[in-house]
Coordinates of C-alpha atoms and ligand atoms in Angstrom, one line a residue:
Chain R
M1054 CA 156.9 135.7 68.2
R1055 CA 155.3 134.6 71.5
K1056 CA 153.0 131.6 71.4
V1057 CA 149.6 131.7 73.1
L1058 CA 149.5 128.6 75.4
Y1059 CA 146.2 129.3 77.2
K1060 CA 143.4 131.5 76.3
M1061 CA 139.8 131.8 77.4
P1062 CA 137.9 129.0 75.7
E1063 CA 135.2 130.3 73.4
S1064 CA 132.7 128.1 75.2
L1065 CA 133.1 130.2 78.4
T1066 CA 131.6 133.6 78.7
G1067 CA 134.5 135.0 80.7
K1068 CA 132.2 135.9 83.6
E1069 CA 134.0 135.5 86.9
F1070 CA 133.3 132.2 88.6
T1071 CA 131.4 132.3 91.8
Y1072 CA 133.2 129.3 93.3
C1073 CA 135.3 129.4 96.5
P1074 CA 139.1 129.5 96.2
G1075 CA 140.5 126.0 95.7
C1076 CA 137.1 124.6 94.6
H1077 CA 137.5 122.2 91.6
H1078 CA 134.2 123.3 89.9
G1079 CA 136.1 126.0 88.0
I1080 CA 138.8 123.6 86.7
I1081 CA 136.1 121.2 85.5
H1082 CA 134.1 124.0 83.8
R1083 CA 137.2 125.0 81.9
L1084 CA 137.9 121.4 80.8
V1085 CA 134.3 121.0 79.5
A1086 CA 134.6 124.3 77.6
E1087 CA 137.9 123.3 76.0
V1088 CA 136.4 120.0 74.9
I1089 CA 133.4 121.7 73.4
D1090 CA 135.7 124.1 71.6
E1091 CA 137.9 121.3 70.3
L1092 CA 134.9 119.4 69.0
G1093 CA 133.6 122.6 67.4
I1094 CA 130.1 122.1 68.7
R1095 CA 129.5 125.2 70.9
E1096 CA 126.8 126.6 68.6
K1097 CA 125.0 123.3 68.7
T1098 CA 125.3 122.6 72.4
L1099 CA 122.8 123.1 75.2
V1100 CA 123.8 123.2 78.9
V1101 CA 121.6 122.1 81.7
A1102 CA 122.7 123.6 84.9
P1103 CA 121.8 121.9 88.2
I1104 CA 120.8 123.0 91.7
G1105 CA 123.9 123.4 93.9
C1106 CA 127.0 125.6 93.7
S1107 CA 127.1 125.2 90.0
V1108 CA 123.5 126.6 89.6
F1109 CA 125.2 129.5 87.8
A1110 CA 126.9 127.3 85.2
Y1111 CA 124.5 128.6 82.6
Q1112 CA 126.1 132.0 83.1
F1113 CA 129.6 130.7 82.6
F1114 CA 129.1 128.5 79.5
N1115 CA 128.8 130.6 76.4
M1116 CA 125.8 128.7 74.9
D1117 CA 122.1 128.2 75.1
G1118 CA 121.0 126.8 78.5
T1119 CA 118.7 126.4 81.4
I1120 CA 118.6 125.4 85.0
A1121 CA 116.8 122.1 85.9
P1122 CA 115.0 121.6 89.1
H1123 CA 117.1 119.8 91.8
G1124 CA 118.1 116.4 90.4
R1125 CA 116.0 116.5 87.3
A1126 CA 118.7 117.6 84.8
P1127 CA 118.8 114.2 83.1
A1128 CA 115.0 114.4 82.4
V1129 CA 115.2 118.0 81.2
A1130 CA 118.1 117.0 78.9
T1131 CA 116.2 114.0 77.7
G1132 CA 113.3 116.3 76.7
M1133 CA 115.7 118.6 74.8
K1134 CA 117.5 115.8 73.1
R1135 CA 114.2 114.1 72.0
A1136 CA 113.0 117.4 70.6
R1137 CA 116.2 118.4 68.9
P1138 CA 118.3 115.2 68.2
D1139 CA 120.6 117.4 66.0
L1140 CA 121.8 119.3 69.1
Y1141 CA 124.2 118.2 71.8
V1142 CA 123.0 118.4 75.4
F1143 CA 125.0 118.1 78.6
T1144 CA 124.1 118.2 82.3
Y1145 CA 126.5 119.4 84.9
Q1146 CA 125.5 118.0 88.4
G1147 CA 126.8 117.8 91.9
D1148 CA 126.5 114.7 94.1
G1149 CA 123.5 115.9 96.0
D1150 CA 121.8 116.6 92.7
L1151 CA 122.7 113.4 90.9
A1152 CA 123.1 110.8 93.7
A1153 CA 120.3 111.9 96.1
I1154 CA 117.2 113.6 94.8
G1155 CA 118.0 112.8 91.2
T1156 CA 118.9 109.1 91.4
A1157 CA 115.9 107.9 89.4
E1158 CA 116.4 110.4 86.6
I1159 CA 120.1 109.6 86.1
M1160 CA 119.5 105.8 86.3
H1161 CA 116.8 105.9 83.7
A1162 CA 118.5 108.3 81.4
A1163 CA 121.6 106.1 81.4
N1164 CA 119.6 102.9 81.0
R1165 CA 117.6 104.3 78.1
G1166 CA 121.0 105.1 76.5
E1167 CA 119.9 108.7 76.2
K1168 CA 122.3 110.5 73.9
I1169 CA 123.3 113.1 76.4
T1170 CA 126.5 113.8 78.4
T1171 CA 126.7 114.2 82.2
I1172 CA 129.5 115.8 84.1
F1173 CA 129.1 114.6 87.7
V1174 CA 131.1 116.5 90.3
N1175 CA 131.5 114.5 93.5
N1176 CA 132.8 116.5 96.4
A1177 CA 131.3 114.2 99.0
I1178 CA 129.1 116.9 100.5
Y1179 CA 126.3 119.4 99.9
G1180 CA 128.2 122.6 99.0
M1181 CA 125.6 125.3 98.4
T1182 CA 123.4 124.6 101.4
G1183 CA 126.3 124.7 103.8
G1184 CA 127.9 121.3 104.2
Q1185 CA 125.2 118.7 105.0
M1186 CA 125.7 115.0 104.3
A1187 CA 125.5 113.8 100.7
P1188 CA 125.0 110.2 99.6
T1189 CA 128.7 110.3 98.8
T1190 CA 129.9 111.5 102.2
L1191 CA 132.5 109.1 103.5
L1192 CA 131.9 106.9 106.6
G1193 CA 133.1 108.7 109.7
M1194 CA 133.2 112.0 107.8
K1195 CA 131.7 115.0 109.7
S1196 CA 129.1 117.2 108.1
T1197 CA 126.6 119.6 109.5
T1198 CA 124.0 116.8 109.6
T1199 CA 126.5 114.1 110.6
P1200 CA 128.1 116.0 113.5
Y1201 CA 129.4 112.7 115.0
G1202 CA 130.6 111.4 111.6
R1203 CA 128.6 109.4 109.1
K1204 CA 127.6 106.0 110.5
A1205 CA 126.4 103.2 108.2
E1206 CA 123.8 102.0 110.7
N1207 CA 122.1 105.4 110.6
D1208 CA 123.0 107.1 107.4
G1209 CA 123.8 104.2 105.0
Y1210 CA 126.9 103.7 103.0
P1211 CA 128.7 106.0 100.5
M1212 CA 127.0 105.8 97.2
H1213 CA 129.0 104.6 94.2
M1214 CA 127.3 105.9 91.1
C1215 CA 129.7 104.7 88.5
E1216 CA 129.6 101.2 90.0
F1217 CA 125.7 101.3 89.8
L1218 CA 125.6 102.8 86.4
K1219 CA 128.1 100.5 84.7
E1220 CA 125.4 97.8 84.6
A1221 CA 123.1 99.9 82.5
R1222 CA 123.2 98.7 78.9
G1223 CA 122.6 102.2 77.5
V1224 CA 125.8 103.6 78.9
A1225 CA 128.4 104.3 76.2
Y1226 CA 131.1 105.9 78.3
L1227 CA 131.6 106.0 82.0
A1228 CA 134.7 107.0 84.0
R1229 CA 135.8 108.3 87.4
T1230 CA 138.6 110.9 87.4
K1231 CA 140.1 113.7 89.6
V1232 CA 141.7 117.0 88.9
N1233 CA 144.0 117.6 91.8
T1234 CA 147.3 117.2 89.8
P1235 CA 148.2 118.5 86.3
Q1236 CA 148.3 114.9 85.0
D1237 CA 144.8 114.2 86.4
V1238 CA 143.6 117.4 84.7
E1239 CA 144.8 116.0 81.3
K1240 CA 143.2 112.6 82.0
T1241 CA 139.9 114.2 83.0
K1242 CA 139.9 116.2 79.8
K1243 CA 140.4 113.1 77.8
A1244 CA 137.5 111.4 79.6
I1245 CA 135.2 114.4 79.2
K1246 CA 136.0 114.4 75.5
K1247 CA 135.1 110.7 75.2
A1248 CA 131.8 111.3 77.1
F1249 CA 130.9 113.9 74.5
L1250 CA 132.1 111.8 71.6
A1251 CA 129.7 109.1 72.8
Q1252 CA 127.0 111.6 72.1
V1253 CA 128.5 113.1 69.0
K1254 CA 128.8 109.6 67.5
G1255 CA 125.3 108.7 68.6
I1256 CA 126.4 105.7 70.7
G1257 CA 124.6 106.4 73.9
F1258 CA 124.9 107.9 77.4
G1259 CA 128.2 109.3 78.6
M1260 CA 129.2 110.3 82.1
V1261 CA 132.4 111.4 83.8
E1262 CA 132.4 111.5 87.6
V1263 CA 135.1 113.9 88.8
L1264 CA 136.2 113.7 92.4
S1265 CA 136.4 117.3 93.6
T1266 CA 137.1 119.3 96.7
C1267 CA 135.0 121.6 98.8
P1268 CA 137.5 123.3 101.0
T1269 CA 134.8 125.6 102.4
N1270 CA 132.6 122.9 103.8
W1271 CA 135.3 120.4 104.5
G1272 CA 136.7 123.2 106.7
I1273 CA 140.3 123.0 105.5
D1274 CA 142.5 125.0 103.2
P1275 CA 142.7 124.2 99.4
I1276 CA 146.1 122.5 99.6
S1277 CA 145.0 120.2 102.5
A1278 CA 141.8 119.6 100.6
N1279 CA 143.7 118.2 97.6
K1280 CA 145.6 116.0 100.0
W1281 CA 142.5 114.9 101.9
L1282 CA 140.9 114.0 98.6
E1283 CA 143.9 111.9 97.7
E1284 CA 144.1 110.1 101.0
N1285 CA 140.4 109.6 101.8
M1286 CA 138.3 109.7 98.7
I1287 CA 140.5 107.6 96.4
P1288 CA 140.3 104.5 98.6
E1289 CA 136.5 104.8 98.6
Y1290 CA 136.1 105.9 95.0
P1291 CA 138.7 104.1 92.8
L1292 CA 139.4 105.9 89.6
G1293 CA 139.0 104.2 86.3
V1294 CA 137.1 103.7 83.1
F1295 CA 134.1 101.6 83.7
V1296 CA 132.5 101.5 80.3
D1297 CA 134.1 102.6 77.0
K1298 CA 132.2 101.9 73.8
V1299 CA 133.7 104.9 72.1
G1300 CA 137.1 103.4 71.3
D1301 CA 140.3 105.2 70.5
E1302 CA 140.1 108.6 68.9
K1303 CA 141.4 108.7 65.4
Chain X
M752 CA 84.9 116.7 57.6
A753 CA 82.7 113.8 58.7
K754 CA 82.0 113.1 62.3
V755 CA 83.7 110.0 63.8
M756 CA 83.0 108.1 67.1
V757 CA 85.9 108.5 69.5
K758 CA 86.7 108.0 73.1
G759 CA 87.5 111.2 75.1
T760 CA 91.1 110.4 75.8
E761 CA 91.9 109.4 72.3
A762 CA 90.1 112.4 70.9
I763 CA 92.3 114.7 73.0
G764 CA 95.4 112.9 71.6
E765 CA 94.3 113.2 68.0
A766 CA 93.4 116.9 68.5
A767 CA 96.9 117.5 70.0
I768 CA 98.6 115.9 67.0
R769 CA 96.4 118.0 64.6
A770 CA 97.4 121.1 66.6
G771 CA 101.0 120.4 65.8
C772 CA 102.1 118.5 68.9
R773 CA 104.9 116.0 68.1
H774 CA 106.3 115.3 71.5
F775 CA 104.4 113.5 74.2
F776 CA 105.9 112.3 77.5
G777 CA 103.8 110.3 79.9
Y778 CA 103.4 107.7 82.7
P779 CA 100.4 105.4 83.0
I780 CA 97.6 106.1 85.5
T781 CA 93.9 105.2 85.3
P782 CA 91.7 106.7 84.0
Q783 CA 93.8 108.2 81.3
S784 CA 96.2 105.5 80.1
E785 CA 94.5 105.3 76.8
L786 CA 95.9 108.7 75.9
P787 CA 99.6 107.8 76.2
E788 CA 98.7 104.5 74.5
Y789 CA 97.1 106.3 71.7
M790 CA 100.1 108.7 71.4
S791 CA 102.6 105.8 71.4
K792 CA 100.8 104.4 68.3
R793 CA 100.0 107.6 66.5
L794 CA 103.0 109.8 67.0
P795 CA 105.5 107.6 65.2
E796 CA 103.1 107.7 62.2
V797 CA 103.5 111.5 62.0
G798 CA 107.2 111.6 62.7
G799 CA 106.8 112.5 66.3
V800 CA 108.2 111.2 69.6
F801 CA 106.4 109.3 72.3
L802 CA 108.3 108.4 75.5
Q803 CA 107.0 106.5 78.5
T804 CA 108.9 108.0 81.4
E805 CA 110.0 106.5 84.7
S806 CA 107.7 108.8 86.7
E807 CA 105.5 111.9 86.6
V808 CA 108.5 113.8 88.1
A809 CA 110.5 112.9 85.1
T810 CA 107.6 113.5 82.7
V811 CA 107.2 117.1 83.6
N812 CA 110.9 117.7 83.4
M813 CA 111.1 116.1 80.0
L814 CA 108.3 118.4 79.0
Y815 CA 110.3 121.3 80.4
G816 CA 113.3 120.3 78.3
A817 CA 111.4 119.8 75.1
A818 CA 109.4 123.0 75.6
C819 CA 112.7 124.9 76.0
T820 CA 113.4 124.1 72.3
G821 CA 110.2 125.8 71.3
K822 CA 108.3 122.7 70.2
R823 CA 104.6 122.0 71.0
V824 CA 104.7 119.4 73.8
M825 CA 102.1 117.6 75.9
T826 CA 101.5 115.2 78.7
S827 CA 98.5 113.7 80.4
T828 CA 98.0 112.2 83.8
S829 CA 95.4 111.8 86.6
S830 CA 95.3 113.3 90.0
P831 CA 98.1 111.7 92.0
G832 CA 100.3 112.0 88.9
F833 CA 99.5 115.7 88.6
S834 CA 100.5 116.3 92.2
L835 CA 103.9 114.8 91.4
M836 CA 104.3 117.2 88.5
M837 CA 103.7 120.3 90.6
E838 CA 107.3 121.2 91.1
G839 CA 107.9 121.2 87.4
V840 CA 104.7 123.1 86.6
S841 CA 105.8 125.9 88.9
Y842 CA 109.3 125.9 87.2
M843 CA 107.7 126.0 83.7
A844 CA 105.3 128.8 84.6
C845 CA 108.1 130.9 85.9
A846 CA 110.4 130.1 83.0
K847 CA 107.6 131.1 80.6
L848 CA 107.4 127.7 78.9
P849 CA 104.4 126.8 76.8
A850 CA 103.1 123.3 77.2
V851 CA 99.8 121.5 77.5
F852 CA 98.9 119.3 80.5
V853 CA 95.8 117.1 80.7
N854 CA 94.5 116.1 84.1
V855 CA 91.8 113.5 83.9
V856 CA 90.7 113.9 87.5
R857 CA 89.8 110.9 89.6
G858 CA 88.5 110.4 93.2
G859 CA 90.7 111.7 95.9
P860 CA 92.4 112.9 98.0
G861 CA 95.3 110.4 98.4
L862 CA 95.2 107.3 96.2
G863 CA 91.5 107.7 96.1
D864 CA 89.7 105.7 93.4
I865 CA 89.6 105.7 89.6
Q866 CA 86.1 107.2 89.2
P867 CA 85.4 110.7 87.8
A868 CA 85.7 113.6 90.3
Q869 CA 86.4 117.3 90.5
G870 CA 88.5 117.4 93.6
D871 CA 91.5 118.9 91.8
Y872 CA 89.8 122.3 91.1
W873 CA 91.8 124.2 93.7
Q874 CA 95.1 122.6 92.7
A875 CA 94.4 123.5 89.1
T876 CA 93.1 127.0 89.5
K877 CA 94.7 128.3 92.7
G878 CA 98.2 126.8 92.5
G879 CA 99.4 123.4 93.7
G880 CA 103.0 124.2 93.0
H881 CA 105.0 126.8 94.9
G882 CA 105.0 130.5 94.3
D883 CA 102.9 133.0 92.5
Y884 CA 101.8 131.6 89.2
R885 CA 98.7 130.8 87.2
L886 CA 97.8 128.2 84.6
I887 CA 95.2 128.7 81.8
V888 CA 92.7 126.0 82.8
L889 CA 90.1 124.8 80.4
A890 CA 87.2 122.5 81.5
P891 CA 85.5 120.7 78.6
S892 CA 82.1 119.0 79.1
T893 CA 81.8 117.1 75.9
V894 CA 84.3 115.1 73.8
Q895 CA 83.9 117.6 70.9
E896 CA 84.7 120.4 73.3
A897 CA 87.7 118.5 74.6
V898 CA 89.0 118.4 71.0
D899 CA 88.4 122.1 70.4
L900 CA 89.8 123.1 73.8
T901 CA 92.9 121.0 73.3
V902 CA 93.7 122.9 70.1
L903 CA 92.9 126.2 71.9
A904 CA 95.2 125.2 74.8
F905 CA 98.2 124.9 72.5
D906 CA 97.5 128.2 70.8
L907 CA 97.0 130.0 74.1
A908 CA 100.0 128.4 75.7
D909 CA 102.1 129.6 72.8
K910 CA 100.5 133.1 72.7
Y911 CA 101.1 133.8 76.3
R912 CA 104.2 131.6 76.9
T913 CA 102.6 129.7 79.8
P914 CA 101.5 126.2 80.5
A915 CA 97.8 125.4 79.9
L916 CA 95.8 122.7 81.5
I917 CA 92.8 120.7 80.3
L918 CA 90.9 119.8 83.4
A919 CA 88.8 116.8 82.5
D920 CA 87.6 113.8 84.5
G921 CA 87.3 110.1 84.1
M922 CA 83.8 110.4 82.7
L923 CA 84.8 112.6 79.8
G924 CA 88.0 110.5 79.3
Q925 CA 86.1 107.2 78.9
M926 CA 83.0 108.5 77.1
M927 CA 82.6 107.9 73.3
E928 CA 80.9 110.6 71.2
P929 CA 80.8 111.7 67.6
V930 CA 83.4 114.4 67.0
E931 CA 84.6 116.5 64.1
F932 CA 88.4 116.9 64.1
P933 CA 90.1 120.1 62.9
E934 CA 92.5 120.0 59.9
F935 CA 96.1 119.2 60.5
R936 CA 98.1 122.3 61.4
D937 CA 100.9 122.9 59.0
L938 CA 104.0 122.8 61.3
S939 CA 105.6 125.7 59.4
T940 CA 102.7 128.0 60.4
L941 CA 103.2 127.4 64.2
P942 CA 104.3 130.4 66.2
D943 CA 107.9 131.4 65.9
H944 CA 109.8 131.1 69.2
S945 CA 113.3 131.9 67.8
D946 CA 113.6 134.9 70.0
W947 CA 113.8 132.8 73.2
A948 CA 114.0 129.1 72.4
L949 CA 117.1 127.0 73.0
T950 CA 118.2 126.1 69.5
G951 CA 122.0 126.4 69.7
A952 CA 123.6 129.9 70.0
K953 CA 124.6 130.0 66.3
G954 CA 125.7 133.5 65.3
R955 CA 123.8 135.1 68.2
E956 CA 124.1 135.7 72.0
P957 CA 123.1 132.6 74.1
H958 CA 119.4 132.2 75.1
I959 CA 118.9 131.4 78.7
V960 CA 115.6 129.9 79.9
T961 CA 115.3 130.3 83.7
S962 CA 113.0 130.4 86.7
F963 CA 115.9 131.7 88.8
D964 CA 117.6 134.9 89.8
I965 CA 119.5 135.3 93.0
D966 CA 118.8 139.0 93.1
P967 CA 115.4 139.6 94.7
Y968 CA 114.9 142.8 92.7
V969 CA 115.4 141.0 89.4
L970 CA 113.2 138.1 90.6
E971 CA 110.5 140.5 91.6
K972 CA 110.7 142.0 88.1
M973 CA 110.3 138.5 86.6
N974 CA 107.2 138.0 88.9
L975 CA 105.7 141.3 87.8
E976 CA 106.2 140.3 84.1
L977 CA 104.1 137.2 84.9
V978 CA 101.5 139.3 86.6
E979 CA 101.2 141.4 83.4
I980 CA 100.8 138.2 81.3
Y981 CA 98.1 137.0 83.7
K982 CA 96.2 140.3 83.5
E983 CA 96.2 140.0 79.7
I984 CA 94.9 136.5 79.9
E985 CA 92.1 137.6 82.3
K986 CA 91.2 140.4 79.9
N987 CA 91.1 138.4 76.7
E988 CA 90.5 134.7 77.4
V989 CA 87.5 134.4 79.7
R990 CA 85.1 131.8 78.2
W991 CA 81.8 130.4 79.5
E992 CA 78.5 129.0 78.3
E993 CA 75.0 130.0 79.4
Y994 CA 72.0 127.8 78.8
K995 CA 68.4 129.1 79.1
T996 CA 69.5 131.9 81.5
E997 CA 67.6 134.7 79.6
D998 CA 64.5 134.4 81.7
A999 CA 65.9 132.2 84.5
D1000 CA 65.0 132.6 88.2
I1001 CA 67.4 130.0 89.3
V1002 CA 70.8 129.4 87.8
I1003 CA 72.8 126.3 88.3
T1004 CA 76.5 126.8 88.3
A1005 CA 78.6 123.8 87.3
F1006 CA 81.7 122.9 85.2
G1007 CA 82.8 119.9 83.2
T1008 CA 81.0 116.6 83.4
V1009 CA 78.6 117.8 86.1
A1010 CA 77.6 120.8 84.0
R1011 CA 76.5 118.4 81.3
I1012 CA 74.3 116.5 83.8
A1013 CA 73.0 119.8 85.0
K1014 CA 71.9 120.7 81.5
S1015 CA 69.4 117.8 81.7
V1016 CA 68.3 119.1 85.0
V1017 CA 67.5 122.4 83.4
D1018 CA 65.4 120.7 80.8
M1019 CA 63.6 118.6 83.4
A1020 CA 62.8 121.7 85.5
R1021 CA 61.6 123.7 82.4
E1022 CA 59.2 120.9 81.6
D1023 CA 57.7 121.4 85.1
G1024 CA 57.4 125.1 84.4
L1025 CA 60.4 126.1 86.6
K1026 CA 62.6 128.8 85.1
V1027 CA 66.0 127.2 85.6
G1028 CA 69.2 128.0 83.6
L1029 CA 72.8 126.9 83.6
F1030 CA 76.0 128.9 83.9
R1031 CA 79.1 126.9 82.9
P1032 CA 82.6 128.3 83.1
I1033 CA 84.7 127.0 80.2
T1034 CA 87.9 128.7 81.5
V1035 CA 88.0 128.0 85.2
W1036 CA 91.1 130.2 85.3
P1037 CA 90.6 133.0 84.3
Y1038 CA 87.2 132.6 86.0
P1039 CA 84.2 134.3 84.4
Y1040 CA 83.5 136.5 87.4
E1041 CA 81.9 139.4 85.5
P1042 CA 79.3 137.5 83.4
L1043 CA 78.3 135.6 86.5
E1044 CA 77.9 138.8 88.5
K1045 CA 75.7 140.2 85.7
L1046 CA 73.4 137.2 86.2
A1047 CA 73.3 137.9 89.9
D1048 CA 71.6 141.1 89.2
K1049 CA 68.8 139.3 87.3
V1050 CA 68.1 136.0 89.0
E1051 CA 66.7 135.0 92.4
M1052 CA 69.2 132.3 93.5
F1053 CA 72.1 130.1 92.4
F1054 CA 72.5 126.4 92.8
D1055 CA 76.1 125.3 92.6
V1056 CA 76.7 121.6 91.8
E1057 CA 80.1 120.0 91.9
M1058 CA 81.8 116.6 92.4
N1059 CA 83.9 117.9 95.3
M1060 CA 83.4 119.6 98.7
G1061 CA 82.6 123.0 97.1
Q1062 CA 85.8 124.2 95.6
M1063 CA 84.4 126.3 92.7
L1064 CA 81.7 127.5 95.1
E1065 CA 84.3 129.9 96.4
D1066 CA 84.6 131.5 93.0
V1067 CA 80.9 131.6 92.6
K1068 CA 80.6 133.5 95.9
L1069 CA 83.3 135.9 94.7
A1070 CA 81.4 136.6 91.5
V1071 CA 77.9 136.8 93.2
K1072 CA 79.3 139.2 95.9
G1073 CA 76.5 138.3 98.3
K1074 CA 73.8 139.7 96.0
K1075 CA 71.8 136.5 95.9
P1076 CA 71.6 133.3 97.9
I1077 CA 73.8 130.4 96.7
K1078 CA 72.8 126.8 97.6
F1079 CA 75.2 123.9 97.1
Y1080 CA 74.9 120.2 96.2
S1081 CA 77.7 117.8 95.8
R1082 CA 78.8 114.2 95.5
M1083 CA 82.4 113.3 96.1
G1084 CA 85.0 110.5 96.1
G1085 CA 84.2 109.5 92.6
V1086 CA 80.4 109.4 92.9
V1087 CA 78.6 110.9 89.9
P1088 CA 75.2 112.4 90.7
T1089 CA 72.2 111.6 88.4
P1090 CA 70.0 114.3 86.9
N1091 CA 67.1 113.1 89.1
E1092 CA 69.2 113.3 92.2
I1093 CA 70.3 116.9 91.4
Y1094 CA 66.8 117.9 90.5
D1095 CA 65.4 116.5 93.7
A1096 CA 68.0 118.4 95.7
L1097 CA 67.1 121.6 93.9
K1098 CA 63.3 121.1 94.5
K1099 CA 64.0 120.5 98.1
E1100 CA 65.9 123.8 98.3
I1101 CA 63.0 125.8 96.8
G1102 CA 60.3 123.8 98.7
R1103 CA 58.7 122.1 95.7
Ligands
LIG765 C1 113.6 120.4 95.7 C2 114.8 121.0 96.3 N1 115.3 120.5 97.5 C3 116.4 121.0 98.1 C4 117.0 122.1 97.6 C5 118.1 122.8 98.3 N2 119.5 122.5 97.8 C6 120.1 123.5 97.1 S1 121.6 123.0 96.6 C7 121.5 121.5 97.5 C8 122.6 120.6 97.5 C9 123.5 120.6 96.4 O1 124.6 119.8 96.6 P1 125.5 119.1 95.4 O2 124.6 118.6 94.4 O3 126.4 118.2 96.0 O4 126.2 120.4 94.8 P2 127.4 121.3 95.4 O5 126.7 122.5 96.0 O6 128.2 120.5 96.3 O7 128.2 121.7 94.2 C10 120.2 121.4 98.1 C11 119.8 120.3 98.9 C12 116.4 122.7 96.4 N3 116.9 123.7 95.8 N4 115.4 122.0 95.8
LIG766 S1 130.9 125.6 98.8 FE1 132.3 124.0 98.2 S2 131.5 123.2 96.2 FE2 130.6 125.2 96.6 S3 131.9 126.7 95.6 FE3 132.6 126.6 97.7 S4 134.2 125.0 97.6 FE4 133.0 124.8 95.7

């Protein structure tokens, strides 16, 4: 008999992703869906989609959901969780969403120890609006609004959300990962699971920042994008677990 | 039930709890901070949730999230705070989310002052947020009415799946009056939202609450659905009060706190033998255009009094359709006119 190695997670609707070829959003969606399946919480989970390329996330995840205004997903999720503490709520946000317009909301949700989970996709650029500078854009990196490359004097420095958030006492789990190799995909899945477990166990706020590619707006092919991420983003955004109050899974 | 002396803001809070509201999100701003303060004390007593947010932007979005689950939710703020909520109000209106907002209006524009004013009428009744949407807007003029309209606001919001707004001002918020509270609503009797609320997709297709569709034809359809809801509200929910208008030659038009002052003016004028009456919209959206037009066929003139530059005046003109002259008197920036001052202005207009 043949063994099924991979099947469509129940937590995905199966609707075709709208992401560009080589974009990591799709891989990250799948990992989140697998984790929700494994925890057996699909029917008790609400998804809060953001503004950005993943605005359609609510169509891909097979569960109740909504789209928050740009950056406000942590506040929307807070309202949901306070109204229905028996449900699990996660936000899925890009770096423009979470680290620019929504900085206040994420800081405060984390600091309150809001029992929600955040998947933070950092591709160092605004994807949906066509490649403008994000707070996470690297120094010297060109974007449509930094045509000469990002300069600290004018545009400030790349924003390190995990490093900021790790000081917040309400954070139960916080990690930065990537998904450009199979090993990294496995590690990211483990991190996402822990971020959800932080909520399931009622410990506090959980977030995984996943470094991701945007071949379309970086203007390179998917394979070069994976290499570019490795060579340029890793030195700026070191991977690691910043907070772990969840402990080892039994 | 016996009457009790309560402050306007606190009365609204207690009324909300009795109407079944168990979730309040808010951020302090004068002159309404006693309302979140009251809720922070009272909600835990009834098993509810109070959360002081980091901003009005966060507030409205927490309201959005909690409303998504089908619960009765509320916030209160004052003018600059309500401006900050506009993005979320537009989202909630489009996503068809019931919720109750209270705007205790203060002097403006800008930071303004903390005194009572009516400068947010346009924002409340004509938009404020982006896009085509409406809010049910109720304008109480006594503390008792604030209590009754708060309960009504929850019921209407639920019935039509739309945000409702209590448009008050600093005067009403700070005033103490004897009120009679309604009985506590049994939570199990609240409207059932299980057909759309986000409660976990157990044994059913997922529910999606959204204000978004990338296809303009689908979005137009969503817009047209809203238009139908607004038509229903206009048909069923117009509310107003008339005071001594049966034989009136002159009708004062006013809403909220100023309407209450204008009532005294009507009595003063009647004592002098002048046939003056008052027309007070209770719903400022939907506006009572038809009843006001009916009066236009009977009376000689209108005298519109407001604490703004003449914002409701535009609706009065729309109702009166040029049939009769409309004079206007106002104080702004947080100045509250006295009955004598209004009466003198009226007498000047009619050469008495
Ligand atoms: C209030 C508001 N401001 C701006 C926008 C326009 N906008 C849409 S997506 C986006 C950037 C999203 O970038 P990011 O969060 O990094 O997500 P990505 O598209 O890269 O996945 C912006 C600025 C908006 N929809 N709402
Ligand atoms: S624009 Fe970038 S982030 Fe958006 S889908 Fe395409 S590759 Fe992904």
